[in-house]
XYZ file of C-alpha atoms in Angstrom:
339
model
C 47.740 -12.880 11.329
C 49.781 -12.362 14.511
C 51.321 -8.907 14.825
C 54.787 -8.725 16.327
C 56.644 -5.855 18.010
C 60.431 -6.312 17.822
C 62.444 -5.180 20.831
C 65.703 -7.128 21.145
C 66.727 -7.921 17.596
C 69.554 -10.084 16.274
C 70.630 -8.760 12.872
C 72.930 -11.117 10.973
C 75.153 -9.623 8.301
C 74.480 -6.101 9.513
C 77.812 -4.778 8.230
C 76.951 -5.808 4.684
C 75.076 -3.877 2.020
C 71.389 -4.487 2.768
C 72.058 -5.229 6.427
C 73.758 -1.901 7.204
C 71.022 0.016 5.402
C 68.449 -1.834 7.487
C 70.348 -1.122 10.727
C 70.288 2.592 9.898
C 66.636 2.513 8.929
C 65.538 0.505 11.983
C 67.395 2.626 14.531
C 65.984 5.744 12.937
C 62.380 4.528 12.679
C 61.878 2.707 16.012
C 63.250 4.418 19.161
C 62.506 1.381 21.352
C 64.376 -1.318 19.448
C 67.816 -2.593 20.465
C 69.990 -4.298 17.873
C 72.667 -6.961 18.227
C 74.595 -7.072 14.958
C 76.454 -10.325 14.206
C 78.805 -10.215 11.226
C 81.929 -12.183 10.331
C 83.321 -9.257 8.289
C 84.204 -11.290 5.212
C 84.609 -9.573 1.815
C 80.940 -8.491 1.931
C 81.003 -6.817 5.367
C 82.811 -3.647 6.404
C 82.718 -1.866 9.763
C 82.938 1.480 7.974
C 79.377 0.789 6.764
C 78.258 1.241 10.364
C 79.921 4.595 11.013
C 77.646 7.486 11.952
C 74.654 5.370 12.997
C 71.602 7.094 14.462
C 71.518 6.448 18.244
C 74.517 4.037 18.210
C 74.045 3.164 21.903
C 71.163 0.901 20.839
C 73.447 -1.019 18.465
C 75.869 -3.697 19.683
C 78.294 -5.114 17.127
C 79.645 -8.647 17.526
C 82.236 -10.048 15.124
C 81.473 -13.711 14.651
C 80.215 -16.545 12.516
C 76.568 -17.612 12.354
C 77.941 -21.184 12.201
C 79.503 -20.732 15.676
C 76.695 -22.363 17.624
C 78.071 -21.581 21.078
C 78.296 -17.892 20.177
C 74.809 -17.799 18.656
C 73.210 -19.574 21.637
C 74.977 -17.168 23.985
C 73.726 -14.092 22.125
C 70.107 -15.270 22.337
C 70.354 -15.684 26.096
C 72.549 -12.680 26.939
C 70.413 -10.219 24.988
C 67.025 -11.976 25.331
C 66.624 -11.943 21.555
C 62.976 -11.934 20.457
C 63.499 -11.231 16.747
C 65.992 -12.490 14.170
C 66.380 -10.652 10.868
C 68.714 -12.821 8.837
C 70.684 -11.049 6.099
C 74.021 -12.867 6.450
C 74.886 -14.665 3.233
C 77.589 -15.146 0.690
C 75.832 -13.625 -2.307
C 78.181 -12.997 -5.222
C 77.216 -15.412 -8.000
C 80.624 -15.312 -9.705
C 82.328 -16.238 -6.427
C 79.889 -19.124 -5.944
C 80.914 -20.503 -9.332
C 84.649 -20.323 -8.625
C 84.282 -21.618 -5.050
C 80.885 -23.022 -3.953
C 81.859 -24.425 -0.527
C 81.612 -21.191 1.547
C 78.145 -20.546 0.109
C 76.840 -23.905 1.310
C 78.409 -23.401 4.725
C 77.176 -19.858 5.341
C 73.858 -19.827 3.539
C 72.610 -23.299 4.407
C 74.454 -24.534 7.491
C 74.505 -21.067 9.073
C 70.759 -20.675 8.614
C 70.238 -24.069 10.257
C 72.193 -23.003 13.361
C 70.221 -19.771 13.679
C 66.863 -21.521 13.314
C 67.813 -24.245 15.759
C 69.082 -21.747 18.317
C 65.813 -19.816 17.993
C 63.813 -23.020 18.433
C 65.604 -24.000 21.629
C 65.568 -20.535 23.203
C 62.080 -19.391 22.226
C 60.139 -22.634 22.444
C 61.985 -24.851 24.916
C 63.421 -22.280 27.338
C 61.193 -19.185 27.199
C 57.951 -20.961 26.168
C 57.045 -17.899 24.088
C 53.973 -17.677 21.888
C 53.852 -16.624 18.250
C 53.347 -12.961 19.072
C 56.469 -12.885 21.281
C 59.102 -13.826 18.704
C 59.801 -13.795 14.988
C 62.448 -15.147 12.586
C 62.593 -13.317 9.263
C 64.793 -14.687 6.488
C 65.859 -12.552 3.524
C 66.201 -14.549 0.327
C 66.434 -13.839 -3.394
C 64.381 -14.098 -6.564
C 67.209 -16.189 -8.006
C 65.799 -19.285 -6.279
C 63.041 -19.290 -8.919
C 65.472 -19.691 -11.820
C 65.232 -17.755 -15.068
C 62.363 -16.241 -17.071
C 61.886 -15.936 -20.803
C 60.894 -12.635 -22.412
C 57.148 -13.361 -22.286
C 56.966 -15.328 -19.039
C 54.893 -13.881 -16.189
C 56.895 -12.520 -13.237
C 57.834 -14.728 -10.307
C 55.081 -15.146 -7.731
C 55.254 -16.779 -4.316
C 53.946 -20.012 -5.882
C 56.560 -20.182 -8.658
C 58.439 -23.519 -8.362
C 62.039 -23.262 -7.230
C 64.611 -23.851 -9.986
C 67.993 -22.440 -8.840
C 70.718 -22.354 -11.466
C 73.876 -21.370 -9.546
C 75.535 -22.644 -6.357
C 74.546 -19.342 -4.730
C 70.845 -19.606 -5.576
C 70.813 -23.323 -4.715
C 72.223 -22.562 -1.259
C 69.583 -19.877 -0.722
C 66.832 -22.229 -1.897
C 68.015 -24.759 0.646
C 67.882 -22.211 3.447
C 64.358 -21.189 2.397
C 63.251 -24.813 2.706
C 64.850 -25.087 6.152
C 62.835 -22.069 7.249
C 59.611 -23.726 6.090
C 60.548 -26.952 7.863
C 61.206 -25.205 11.183
C 57.891 -23.360 10.917
C 55.885 -26.499 10.203
C 57.779 -29.030 12.312
C 58.801 -26.999 15.358
C 56.314 -24.101 15.219
C 59.090 -21.495 15.037
C 57.304 -18.260 13.966
C 58.881 -17.384 10.620
C 58.435 -15.113 7.621
C 60.356 -15.107 4.355
C 60.964 -12.522 1.658
C 62.434 -13.065 -1.795
C 63.739 -9.832 -3.235
C 64.901 -8.627 -6.621
C 68.287 -6.996 -7.320
C 69.011 -4.291 -4.751
C 70.980 -1.115 -5.459
C 71.874 1.920 -3.390
C 74.467 3.167 -0.863
C 77.045 0.896 0.787
C 76.899 -1.890 -1.814
C 80.161 -3.791 -2.308
C 82.075 -2.138 -5.124
C 82.467 -5.379 -7.092
C 78.699 -5.514 -7.722
C 77.338 -4.360 -11.076
C 75.952 -0.876 -10.312
C 78.982 0.310 -8.270
C 81.298 -1.223 -10.881
C 79.673 0.823 -13.643
C 79.873 4.040 -11.603
C 83.484 3.458 -10.554
C 84.497 2.661 -14.131
C 82.985 5.947 -15.280
C 84.897 7.941 -12.671
C 88.178 6.161 -13.334
C 87.849 6.050 -17.109
C 88.038 2.255 -17.182
C 86.133 -0.142 -19.381
C 82.596 -0.970 -18.215
C 82.316 -4.795 -18.364
C 78.943 -6.020 -19.667
C 78.219 -9.740 -19.847
C 77.261 -11.142 -23.259
C 75.248 -8.675 -25.319
C 73.806 -6.855 -22.285
C 70.289 -8.191 -22.839
C 69.934 -9.894 -19.435
C 67.022 -8.318 -17.560
C 66.693 -7.639 -13.830
C 64.085 -5.977 -11.621
C 65.856 -3.276 -9.590
C 64.849 -2.432 -5.997
C 66.195 0.582 -4.103
C 67.667 -0.695 -0.858
C 65.769 1.613 1.501
C 62.495 0.490 -0.070
C 63.571 -3.063 0.654
C 64.162 -2.080 4.290
C 60.634 -0.703 4.677
C 59.239 -3.905 3.174
C 61.178 -6.088 5.626
C 59.969 -3.963 8.534
C 56.353 -4.334 7.381
C 56.670 -8.108 6.978
C 58.322 -8.592 10.383
C 55.568 -6.650 12.149
C 52.501 -7.560 10.087
C 53.310 -10.566 7.878
C 51.434 -13.856 8.175
C 53.408 -16.579 9.894
C 54.896 -19.163 7.580
C 54.305 -16.990 4.525
C 56.629 -15.775 1.795
C 56.451 -12.275 0.285
C 58.101 -11.281 -2.974
C 59.607 -7.776 -2.872
C 60.531 -5.925 -6.051
C 60.976 -2.443 -7.411
C 58.712 -2.720 -10.481
C 61.749 -1.739 -12.563
C 62.727 -4.209 -15.254
C 65.790 -3.084 -17.189
C 68.319 -4.903 -19.302
C 71.936 -4.547 -18.239
C 72.594 -2.455 -21.319
C 69.694 -0.114 -20.531
C 70.945 0.217 -16.963
C 74.457 1.131 -18.097
C 73.064 3.730 -20.487
C 71.013 5.307 -17.688
C 74.002 5.486 -15.368
C 76.213 6.884 -18.115
C 73.669 9.626 -18.864
C 73.727 10.725 -15.202
C 77.527 10.515 -15.148
C 77.680 12.754 -18.224
C 75.907 15.405 -16.121
C 77.906 15.146 -12.893
C 81.292 14.195 -14.412
C 81.235 15.879 -17.830
C 84.997 15.673 -18.356
C 84.560 11.939 -19.014
C 81.580 12.235 -21.356
C 80.275 10.406 -23.234
C 80.729 7.587 -20.733
C 79.021 5.125 -23.050
C 82.342 5.002 -24.929
C 83.653 2.957 -22.006
C 81.230 0.053 -22.553
C 82.958 -3.260 -23.200
C 81.195 -6.568 -23.830
C 82.797 -9.585 -22.155
C 82.170 -13.330 -22.235
C 78.996 -14.339 -20.449
C 79.328 -16.182 -17.154
C 78.284 -19.877 -16.904
C 74.586 -20.460 -16.227
C 73.726 -16.763 -16.437
C 69.969 -16.414 -15.858
C 68.381 -14.312 -18.574
C 65.560 -12.491 -16.787
C 64.172 -11.971 -13.290
C 60.900 -10.187 -12.568
C 58.773 -9.916 -9.424
C 55.002 -10.089 -9.019
C 54.309 -7.957 -5.929
C 50.538 -8.473 -5.772
C 50.706 -10.343 -2.456
C 52.706 -7.821 -0.413
C 50.733 -5.005 -2.001
C 47.321 -6.460 -1.163
C 48.075 -8.084 2.205
C 50.494 -5.572 3.733
C 49.762 -2.401 1.753
C 53.397 -1.949 0.767
C 54.744 -0.134 -2.300
C 58.257 1.085 -3.168
C 58.636 4.829 -2.739
C 61.500 5.387 -5.163
C 61.142 5.335 -8.909
C 64.118 3.926 -10.733
C 65.036 7.394 -11.973
C 65.119 8.893 -8.468
C 66.787 5.870 -6.887
C 69.556 5.457 -9.446
C 70.370 9.183 -9.360
C 70.693 9.067 -5.560
C 72.932 6.027 -5.927
C 75.202 7.581 -8.558
C 75.537 10.749 -6.489
C 76.367 8.743 -3.328
C 79.067 6.724 -5.069
C 80.249 9.865 -6.801
C 81.312 11.253 -3.432
C 83.044 7.951 -2.615
C 84.922 7.442 -5.869
C 85.781 11.113 -6.389
C 87.900 11.149 -3.216
């Protein structure tokens, strides 16, 4: 194990949901780090997510595309980047079904350009050792495919079996990371996470959609019969896990990160509606708004994460229970949607 201390960090996708939460967490937790935040500001990124940052002078925002190789190479050199934390991705499964091309370009080709720029700058130009630099790639549990009701959770050795253009593009980028570690000795780590929830998530995602529907009195769309199961991870817990992996993770290794919270979509909606009945009683009972819609093509039935590796090797556990995390999330969006 080679410990790493980040100093000049390139964050990709830092205006998006998980990225902006990580930017806030990292600036708040490490007073010595400087962040360069590269984001194209597509549908998933919003500059308002970066308002009110702690110590904003240590955060430099650059609007640009991770596929713009000249820009990426220039950022490495100008800011002497020693750490890449790669969030940038097109991630909405429904959008990947209606239009796969941007997902291949961003998630696969973009990851290639970042890895190759890191290889040239760190290894060819700077001649840095493993302790001097680190490339961490954030991926998804969706690369593993779908589980049945009695299947064991995904582990780091579960074979890849992506079922959507989105998950296939992420699987491809994961394999590129492995190739650059083994072929070019680029110091990398990888994490595959379960479904995140929390502040700043795009409002078209499931949890914000349910909360917004409750506030606006609109139908809550639930795919199929609502039996699809996901493991839910509070976004700040995910941030602490990434930080731990970047600093302490074994090079070339993958770590699965989950929240130990398996809930069906129907159970999740019921939990959110119960909280909404408390904070927005004029709309109660909000379960009356539930509406079952046609399932999407290739909808994976269940995801679940085995966290034994990150727990035993890096001593990491999520701090939030689902009850505390989902209440914080509903209350945060309550302030947004009640405006």
